[in-house]
């Protein structure tokens, strides 16, 4: 049986699989997950809730495994069609995670990490407090990391629409 430490290590291994495929995002999930854990803790979430948010942040981009290299690794601005393909990664990630019942809570958070409070996000266009709080925290931390790293040049092409 897995304990919390082993479960966390397994999640880090899964996140590392994406980083092996897309070195451009190396360290991104770790930075985002560390920020998420710190913010959730400061906000007063329980240890269990904080852990779920933290684990979800590690895996928030796992759906990019299902994005073609021609889109994922494209230098420069994405076309509208390519952006539509990128927008599929939260749903792909949720489908992957739902293969394990232990990841169901994580899958829901991953699914909605690109939703926006104003309803203009994706994949479902949900808004406000309908967006899971873990997804909202990840969205903030994901944006901070994008602005703080060279990765922002690529993400700007994805999120500026």
Coordinates of C-alpha atoms in Angstrom, one line a residue:
X1 CA 0.0 0.0 0.0
X2 CA 1.2 3.5 -0.8
X3 CA 1.7 6.1 1.9
X4 CA 1.7 9.8 1.3
X5 CA 5.4 9.9 0.6
X6 CA 5.2 7.1 -1.9
X7 CA 2.1 8.6 -3.5
X8 CA 3.9 12.0 -3.9
X9 CA 7.0 10.3 -5.4
X10 CA 4.7 8.5 -7.9
X11 CA 3.2 11.8 -8.9
X12 CA 6.6 13.4 -9.3
X13 CA 7.6 10.5 -11.6
X14 CA 4.5 11.1 -13.8
X15 CA 5.2 14.8 -14.0
X16 CA 8.8 14.0 -14.9
X17 CA 7.6 12.0 -17.9
X18 CA 6.1 15.1 -19.4
X19 CA 9.3 17.1 -18.7
X20 CA 11.3 14.4 -20.5
X21 CA 9.1 14.9 -23.5
X22 CA 9.1 18.7 -23.3
X23 CA 12.3 20.0 -21.8
X24 CA 11.0 23.5 -22.3
X25 CA 8.8 23.0 -19.3
X26 CA 11.5 21.5 -17.1
X27 CA 10.9 22.5 -13.4
X28 CA 7.6 24.2 -14.2
X29 CA 5.3 21.7 -12.4
X30 CA 7.6 21.7 -9.4
X31 CA 7.7 25.4 -9.1
X32 CA 3.9 25.7 -9.6
X33 CA 3.2 22.9 -7.1
X34 CA 5.5 24.5 -4.5
X35 CA 3.7 27.8 -4.9
X36 CA 0.3 26.1 -4.7
X37 CA 1.3 24.3 -1.5
X38 CA 2.5 27.6 0.1
X39 CA -0.6 29.6 -0.9
X40 CA -3.1 26.8 0.2
X41 CA -1.3 26.5 3.5
X42 CA -1.4 30.3 4.0
X43 CA -5.1 30.4 3.1
X44 CA -5.8 27.9 5.9
X45 CA -6.8 24.8 3.9
X46 CA -6.4 21.5 5.7
X47 CA -3.3 19.4 5.2
X48 CA -5.4 16.9 3.1
X49 CA -6.8 19.7 0.9
X50 CA -3.4 21.3 0.5
X51 CA -1.9 18.0 -0.5
X52 CA -4.6 17.4 -3.1
X53 CA -4.0 20.9 -4.6
X54 CA -0.2 20.3 -4.5
X55 CA -0.5 16.9 -6.2
X56 CA -2.8 18.4 -8.8
X57 CA -0.4 21.2 -9.5
X58 CA 2.4 18.7 -10.1
X59 CA 0.1 17.1 -12.8
X60 CA -1.7 20.1 -14.2
X61 CA 0.0 19.9 -17.6
X62 CA 0.1 16.1 -17.9
X63 CA -2.4 16.3 -20.8
X64 CA 0.3 17.9 -22.9
X65 CA 1.6 14.3 -23.4
X66 CA -1.3 14.0 -25.9
X67 CA -0.5 17.2 -27.8
X68 CA 1.4 16.7 -31.1
X69 CA 5.1 17.8 -31.0
X70 CA 4.4 20.0 -34.0
X71 CA 2.2 22.1 -31.8
X72 CA 3.8 21.6 -28.4
X73 CA 7.3 22.4 -29.5
X74 CA 6.4 25.0 -32.1
X75 CA 8.6 28.2 -31.8
X76 CA 6.7 31.4 -32.1
X77 CA 3.0 32.2 -32.1
X78 CA 0.4 29.5 -32.5
X79 CA -2.2 29.6 -35.2
X80 CA -5.9 29.6 -34.1
X81 CA -6.1 25.9 -35.1
X82 CA -3.0 25.1 -33.1
X83 CA -4.3 27.0 -30.1
X84 CA -7.5 24.9 -30.2
X85 CA -5.3 21.8 -30.0
X86 CA -3.4 23.2 -27.0
X87 CA -6.7 23.9 -25.3
X88 CA -7.4 20.2 -25.2
X89 CA -4.6 19.5 -22.7
X90 CA -6.7 19.9 -19.5
X91 CA -9.3 17.5 -20.8
X92 CA -6.7 15.0 -21.9
X93 CA -5.0 15.3 -18.5
X94 CA -8.3 14.7 -16.7
X95 CA -8.9 11.6 -18.9
X96 CA -5.5 10.2 -18.1
X97 CA -5.8 10.8 -14.4
X98 CA -9.3 9.3 -14.2
X99 CA -7.8 5.9 -15.2
X100 CA -6.9 5.6 -11.5
X101 CA -9.7 6.1 -8.9
X102 CA -7.1 7.6 -6.5
X103 CA -6.6 10.5 -8.9
X104 CA -10.3 11.4 -9.3
X105 CA -10.1 14.6 -7.1
X106 CA -6.9 15.6 -8.9
X107 CA -8.5 15.0 -12.3
X108 CA -11.3 17.5 -11.6
X109 CA -8.8 20.2 -10.6
X110 CA -6.5 19.5 -13.6
X111 CA -9.5 19.7 -15.9
X112 CA -10.4 23.3 -14.9
X113 CA -7.0 24.9 -14.3
X114 CA -7.4 27.1 -17.4
X115 CA -10.9 28.3 -16.6
X116 CA -11.3 32.0 -15.9
X117 CA -13.4 33.7 -13.3
X118 CA -15.1 35.7 -16.1
X119 CA -16.1 32.5 -17.9
X120 CA -13.8 33.0 -20.9
X121 CA -11.5 30.1 -20.0
X122 CA -11.4 26.5 -21.2
X123 CA -12.3 23.7 -21.6
X124 CA -15.9 24.3 -20.2
X125 CA -16.1 28.0 -19.9
X126 CA -17.3 27.8 -16.3
X127 CA -17.0 30.9 -14.2
X128 CA -16.7 32.3 -10.7
X129 CA -17.0 30.0 -7.8
X130 CA -18.0 27.1 -10.1
X131 CA -14.3 26.7 -10.8
X132 CA -12.8 24.4 -8.1
X133 CA -10.7 26.4 -5.7
X134 CA -7.7 24.2 -6.4
X135 CA -7.9 25.0 -10.1
X136 CA -8.1 28.7 -9.3
X137 CA -5.0 28.5 -7.1
X138 CA -3.1 26.6 -9.8
X139 CA -4.2 29.1 -12.5
X140 CA -2.6 31.9 -10.4
X141 CA 0.6 30.0 -9.7
X142 CA 0.8 28.9 -13.3
X143 CA 0.6 32.5 -14.5
X144 CA 3.2 33.6 -12.0
X145 CA 5.6 31.0 -13.1
X146 CA 5.0 31.9 -16.8
X147 CA 5.8 35.5 -16.0
X148 CA 8.9 34.7 -14.0
X149 CA 10.6 32.3 -16.5
X150 CA 11.7 32.3 -20.1
X151 CA 8.8 29.9 -20.6
X152 CA 6.6 33.1 -20.7
X153 CA 7.6 33.8 -24.3
X154 CA 6.0 30.6 -25.4
X155 CA 3.0 30.8 -23.0
X156 CA 2.3 34.3 -24.1
X157 CA 1.4 32.8 -27.5
X158 CA -1.1 30.5 -25.8
X159 CA -2.7 32.7 -23.1
X160 CA -2.9 36.1 -24.8
X161 CA -6.1 35.3 -26.7

